mmCIF file of N, CA and C in Angstrom:
data_model
loop_
_atom_site.group_PDB
_atom_site.id
_atom_site.type_symbol
_atom_site.label_atom_id
_atom_site.label_comp_id
_atom_site.label_asym_id
_atom_site.label_seq_id
_atom_site.Cartn_x
_atom_site.Cartn_y
_atom_site.Cartn_z
ATOM 1 N N MET E 411 -75.418 57.963 -36.827
ATOM 2 C CA MET E 411 -74.001 57.944 -36.983
ATOM 3 C C MET E 411 -72.766 57.996 -36.527
ATOM 4 N N THR E 412 -71.717 56.629 -37.953
ATOM 5 C CA THR E 412 -70.915 55.929 -37.322
ATOM 6 C C THR E 412 -69.618 57.614 -36.875
ATOM 7 N N ARG E 413 -69.146 57.206 -35.584
ATOM 8 C CA ARG E 413 -68.460 58.223 -35.308
ATOM 9 C C ARG E 413 -66.457 57.060 -36.073
ATOM 10 N N GLY E 414 -65.608 58.184 -36.587
ATOM 11 C CA GLY E 414 -64.563 57.232 -36.387
ATOM 12 C C GLY E 414 -64.562 56.317 -37.714
ATOM 13 N N VAL E 415 -63.382 55.514 -37.308
ATOM 14 C CA VAL E 415 -63.105 53.909 -38.881
ATOM 15 C C VAL E 415 -64.201 53.275 -38.011
ATOM 16 N N GLY E 416 -65.889 52.990 -38.216
ATOM 17 C CA GLY E 416 -65.973 51.854 -37.753
ATOM 18 C C GLY E 416 -67.124 51.700 -35.976
ATOM 19 N N GLY E 417 -68.349 50.769 -35.851
ATOM 20 C CA GLY E 417 -68.839 51.810 -34.845
ATOM 21 C C GLY E 417 -68.162 50.993 -33.720
ATOM 22 N N GLU E 418 -67.210 49.916 -33.968
ATOM 23 C CA GLU E 418 -67.181 48.969 -33.042
ATOM 24 C C GLU E 418 -65.773 49.308 -32.270
ATOM 25 N N SER E 419 -64.992 50.199 -33.312
ATOM 26 C CA SER E 419 -63.808 50.567 -32.632
ATOM 27 C C SER E 419 -63.446 51.644 -31.486
ATOM 28 N N PRO E 420 -62.492 50.941 -30.224
ATOM 29 C CA PRO E 420 -61.991 51.348 -28.933
ATOM 30 C C PRO E 420 -62.111 52.840 -28.976
ATOM 31 N N ALA E 421 -61.962 53.691 -29.979
ATOM 32 C CA ALA E 421 -62.348 54.734 -29.639
ATOM 33 C C ALA E 421 -63.924 55.524 -29.212
ATOM 34 N N ASN E 422 -64.660 54.512 -30.784
ATOM 35 C CA ASN E 422 -66.353 54.759 -30.410
ATOM 36 C C ASN E 422 -66.725 54.440 -29.047
ATOM 37 N N VAL E 423 -65.932 52.875 -28.349
ATOM 38 C CA VAL E 423 -66.650 52.658 -27.369
ATOM 39 C C VAL E 423 -66.486 53.536 -25.884
ATOM 40 N N THR E 424 -65.144 54.250 -26.286
ATOM 41 C CA THR E 424 -64.744 55.373 -25.104
ATOM 42 C C THR E 424 -65.690 56.777 -25.380
ATOM 43 N N THR E 425 -66.191 56.716 -26.830
ATOM 44 C CA THR E 425 -66.965 58.099 -26.564
ATOM 45 C C THR E 425 -68.441 57.904 -26.498
ATOM 46 N N TYR E 426 -68.460 56.418 -26.281
ATOM 47 C CA TYR E 426 -70.108 55.856 -25.422
ATOM 48 C C TYR E 426 -70.192 55.623 -24.301
ATOM 49 N N LEU E 427 -68.954 55.709 -23.474
ATOM 50 C CA LEU E 427 -68.981 55.511 -21.723
ATOM 51 C C LEU E 427 -68.287 56.525 -21.498
ATOM 52 N N LYS E 428 -68.453 58.399 -21.676
ATOM 53 C CA LYS E 428 -67.796 59.248 -21.302
ATOM 54 C C LYS E 428 -68.201 59.422 -20.487
ATOM 55 N N GLY E 429 -68.632 59.188 -18.923
ATOM 56 C CA GLY E 429 -69.253 60.512 -18.262
ATOM 57 C C GLY E 429 -69.696 59.564 -17.544
ATOM 58 N N ILE E 430 -69.597 57.976 -17.193
ATOM 59 C CA ILE E 430 -69.594 56.514 -16.443
ATOM 60 C C ILE E 430 -69.250 56.607 -15.230
ATOM 61 N N ASP E 431 -69.669 56.294 -14.528
ATOM 62 C CA ASP E 431 -68.765 56.518 -12.836
ATOM 63 C C ASP E 431 -68.115 54.894 -12.589
ATOM 64 N N TYR E 432 -67.342 54.767 -12.424
ATOM 65 C CA TYR E 432 -67.016 53.623 -12.057
ATOM 66 C C TYR E 432 -66.856 53.024 -10.512
ATOM 67 N N PRO E 433 -66.806 51.450 -9.929
ATOM 68 C CA PRO E 433 -67.038 50.219 -10.595
ATOM 69 C C PRO E 433 -68.272 50.598 -11.248
ATOM 70 N N ALA E 434 -67.913 49.710 -12.610
ATOM 71 C CA ALA E 434 -69.211 49.408 -13.370
ATOM 72 C C ALA E 434 -69.411 48.182 -14.193
ATOM 73 N N ASN E 435 -70.563 47.458 -14.355
ATOM 74 C CA ASN E 435 -70.449 46.576 -14.374
ATOM 75 C C ASN E 435 -71.363 46.740 -15.910
ATOM 76 N N LYS E 436 -71.090 44.852 -16.338
ATOM 77 C CA LYS E 436 -71.609 44.814 -17.870
ATOM 78 C C LYS E 436 -72.660 45.693 -18.312
ATOM 79 N N ASP E 437 -73.814 45.536 -17.616
ATOM 80 C CA ASP E 437 -74.858 46.128 -17.309
ATOM 81 C C ASP E 437 -75.411 47.053 -17.976
ATOM 82 N N ASP E 438 -74.282 48.095 -16.687
ATOM 83 C CA ASP E 438 -73.701 49.522 -16.759
ATOM 84 C C ASP E 438 -73.285 50.172 -17.624
ATOM 85 N N LEU E 439 -72.453 49.045 -18.364
ATOM 86 C CA LEU E 439 -72.063 49.439 -19.725
ATOM 87 C C LEU E 439 -72.751 50.028 -20.467
ATOM 88 N N VAL E 440 -73.534 48.430 -20.586
ATOM 89 C CA VAL E 440 -75.001 48.436 -21.955
ATOM 90 C C VAL E 440 -75.695 49.953 -21.659
ATOM 91 N N LYS E 441 -76.181 50.396 -20.872
ATOM 92 C CA LYS E 441 -77.134 51.373 -20.283
ATOM 93 C C LYS E 441 -76.306 52.675 -20.811
ATOM 94 N N HIS E 442 -74.939 52.693 -20.165
ATOM 95 C CA HIS E 442 -74.576 54.039 -20.326
ATOM 96 C C HIS E 442 -74.382 54.031 -21.565
ATOM 97 N N ALA E 443 -73.739 53.325 -22.471
ATOM 98 C CA ALA E 443 -73.833 53.300 -23.842
ATOM 99 C C ALA E 443 -75.012 54.098 -24.651
ATOM 100 N N LYS E 444 -75.742 53.457 -24.304
ATOM 101 C CA LYS E 444 -77.442 53.424 -24.872
ATOM 102 C C LYS E 444 -77.818 55.063 -24.304
ATOM 103 N N LYS E 445 -77.166 55.384 -23.233
ATOM 104 C CA LYS E 445 -78.230 56.278 -22.818
ATOM 105 C C LYS E 445 -77.773 57.724 -23.717
ATOM 106 N N ASN E 446 -76.045 57.175 -24.285
ATOM 107 C CA ASN E 446 -75.245 58.532 -25.092
ATOM 108 C C ASN E 446 -75.443 57.676 -26.535
ATOM 109 N N GLY E 447 -76.273 57.154 -26.760
ATOM 110 C CA GLY E 447 -76.752 56.926 -28.372
ATOM 111 C C GLY E 447 -75.887 56.296 -28.924
ATOM 112 N N ALA E 448 -75.408 55.105 -28.237
ATOM 113 C CA ALA E 448 -74.294 54.331 -28.587
ATOM 114 C C ALA E 448 -75.441 52.992 -29.905
ATOM 115 N N GLU E 449 -74.422 52.688 -30.617
ATOM 116 C CA GLU E 449 -74.674 52.347 -32.325
ATOM 117 C C GLU E 449 -75.013 51.060 -32.130
ATOM 118 N N SER E 450 -75.839 50.338 -32.667
ATOM 119 C CA SER E 450 -75.895 48.635 -32.604
ATOM 120 C C SER E 450 -74.581 47.669 -32.060
ATOM 121 N N GLU E 451 -73.862 47.995 -33.436
ATOM 122 C CA GLU E 451 -72.446 47.653 -33.123
ATOM 123 C C GLU E 451 -71.558 47.653 -31.864
ATOM 124 N N VAL E 452 -72.001 48.785 -31.716
ATOM 125 C CA VAL E 452 -71.079 49.373 -30.462
ATOM 126 C C VAL E 452 -71.958 47.785 -28.710
ATOM 127 N N ILE E 453 -72.913 48.678 -28.826
ATOM 128 C CA ILE E 453 -73.712 47.392 -27.728
ATOM 129 C C ILE E 453 -73.733 46.279 -27.968
ATOM 130 N N ASP E 454 -73.528 45.582 -29.269
ATOM 131 C CA ASP E 454 -73.479 44.209 -29.337
ATOM 132 C C ASP E 454 -71.804 44.068 -28.732
ATOM 133 N N VAL E 455 -70.391 44.740 -28.932
ATOM 134 C CA VAL E 455 -69.282 44.523 -28.510
ATOM 135 C C VAL E 455 -69.357 44.392 -26.759
ATOM 136 N N LEU E 456 -69.564 45.465 -26.179
ATOM 137 C CA LEU E 456 -70.180 45.520 -25.129
ATOM 138 C C LEU E 456 -70.893 44.349 -24.173
ATOM 139 N N ASN E 457 -71.960 43.923 -24.822
ATOM 140 C CA ASN E 457 -72.647 42.390 -24.794
ATOM 141 C C ASN E 457 -72.056 41.561 -24.675
ATOM 142 N N GLN E 458 -71.165 41.203 -25.635
ATOM 143 C CA GLN E 458 -70.247 40.057 -25.516
ATOM 144 C C GLN E 458 -68.742 40.463 -24.579
ATOM 145 N N MET E 459 -68.795 41.473 -24.219
ATOM 146 C CA MET E 459 -67.898 40.940 -22.988
ATOM 147 C C MET E 459 -68.150 40.857 -21.824
ATOM 148 N N PRO E 460 -66.808 39.730 -20.958
ATOM 149 C CA PRO E 460 -66.944 38.963 -19.729
ATOM 150 C C PRO E 460 -67.479 40.152 -18.780
ATOM 151 N N GLU E 461 -68.584 39.194 -18.186
ATOM 152 C CA GLU E 461 -69.349 39.873 -16.717
ATOM 153 C C GLU E 461 -68.213 39.880 -15.750
ATOM 154 N N GLN E 462 -68.315 40.993 -15.465
ATOM 155 C CA GLN E 462 -67.062 41.387 -14.556
ATOM 156 C C GLN E 462 -67.590 43.065 -14.521
ATOM 157 N N GLU E 463 -66.616 42.961 -12.862
ATOM 158 C CA GLU E 463 -66.678 44.782 -12.558
ATOM 159 C C GLU E 463 -65.649 45.452 -13.050
ATOM 160 N N TYR E 464 -65.860 46.348 -13.833
ATOM 161 C CA TYR E 464 -64.551 47.419 -14.323
ATOM 162 C C TYR E 464 -64.146 48.358 -13.644
ATOM 163 N N GLY E 465 -63.336 48.340 -13.313
ATOM 164 C CA GLY E 465 -62.677 49.691 -12.387
ATOM 165 C C GLY E 465 -62.201 50.239 -12.878
ATOM 166 N N ASN E 466 -62.065 50.881 -14.398
ATOM 167 C CA ASN E 466 -62.487 51.916 -15.384
ATOM 168 C C ASN E 466 -61.946 51.086 -16.713
ATOM 169 N N MET E 467 -61.480 52.635 -17.263
ATOM 170 C CA MET E 467 -61.568 52.402 -18.756
ATOM 171 C C MET E 467 -60.863 51.710 -19.187
ATOM 172 N N ALA E 468 -59.675 51.954 -18.879
ATOM 173 C CA ALA E 468 -58.475 50.532 -18.750
ATOM 174 C C ALA E 468 -58.935 49.000 -18.665
ATOM 175 N N ASP E 469 -59.698 48.657 -17.804
ATOM 176 C CA ASP E 469 -60.708 47.498 -17.837
ATOM 177 C C ASP E 469 -61.506 47.519 -19.082
ATOM 178 N N VAL E 470 -62.651 48.030 -19.364
ATOM 179 C CA VAL E 470 -63.256 47.919 -20.647
ATOM 180 C C VAL E 470 -62.237 47.711 -21.598
ATOM 181 N N MET E 471 -61.251 48.770 -21.689
ATOM 182 C CA MET E 471 -60.502 48.034 -23.108
ATOM 183 C C MET E 471 -60.347 46.714 -23.208
ATOM 184 N N LYS E 472 -59.940 46.628 -21.291
ATOM 185 C CA LYS E 472 -59.126 45.154 -21.795
ATOM 186 C C LYS E 472 -59.713 43.893 -22.278
ATOM 187 N N GLY E 473 -61.817 44.335 -21.746
ATOM 188 C CA GLY E 473 -62.608 43.202 -21.823
ATOM 189 C C GLY E 473 -62.955 43.352 -23.909
ATOM 190 N N TYR E 474 -62.667 44.900 -24.065
ATOM 191 C CA TYR E 474 -63.404 44.841 -25.193
ATOM 192 C C TYR E 474 -62.757 44.528 -26.027
ATOM 193 N N GLY E 475 -60.826 44.035 -26.158
ATOM 194 C CA GLY E 475 -59.633 43.444 -26.502
ATOM 195 C C GLY E 475 -60.123 41.578 -26.948
ATOM 196 N N GLU E 476 -60.164 41.459 -25.569
ATOM 197 C CA GLU E 476 -60.808 40.016 -25.270
ATOM 198 C C GLU E 476 -61.969 39.661 -26.050
ATOM 199 N N THR E 477 -62.954 40.544 -26.042
ATOM 200 C CA THR E 477 -64.246 40.297 -27.279
ATOM 201 C C THR E 477 -63.687 39.856 -28.333
ATOM 202 N N ARG E 478 -62.499 41.305 -28.821
ATOM 203 C CA ARG E 478 -63.318 41.850 -30.818
ATOM 204 C C ARG E 478 -62.046 40.209 -30.668
#
């Protein structure tokens, strides 16, 4: 079930990454989102994000914005 306005919204990304330990790399983000039941749209966006270490949610949102 999609939450909010579309599965790819920033709010959905933060919902599916709730509780992740930082720093985290892209693979960590994808695994955590899958564990939290993220939809394929969210996983697709995470997989397209830059390959780097993310220190906090702000870093993730920056990478998300660059991907979108």
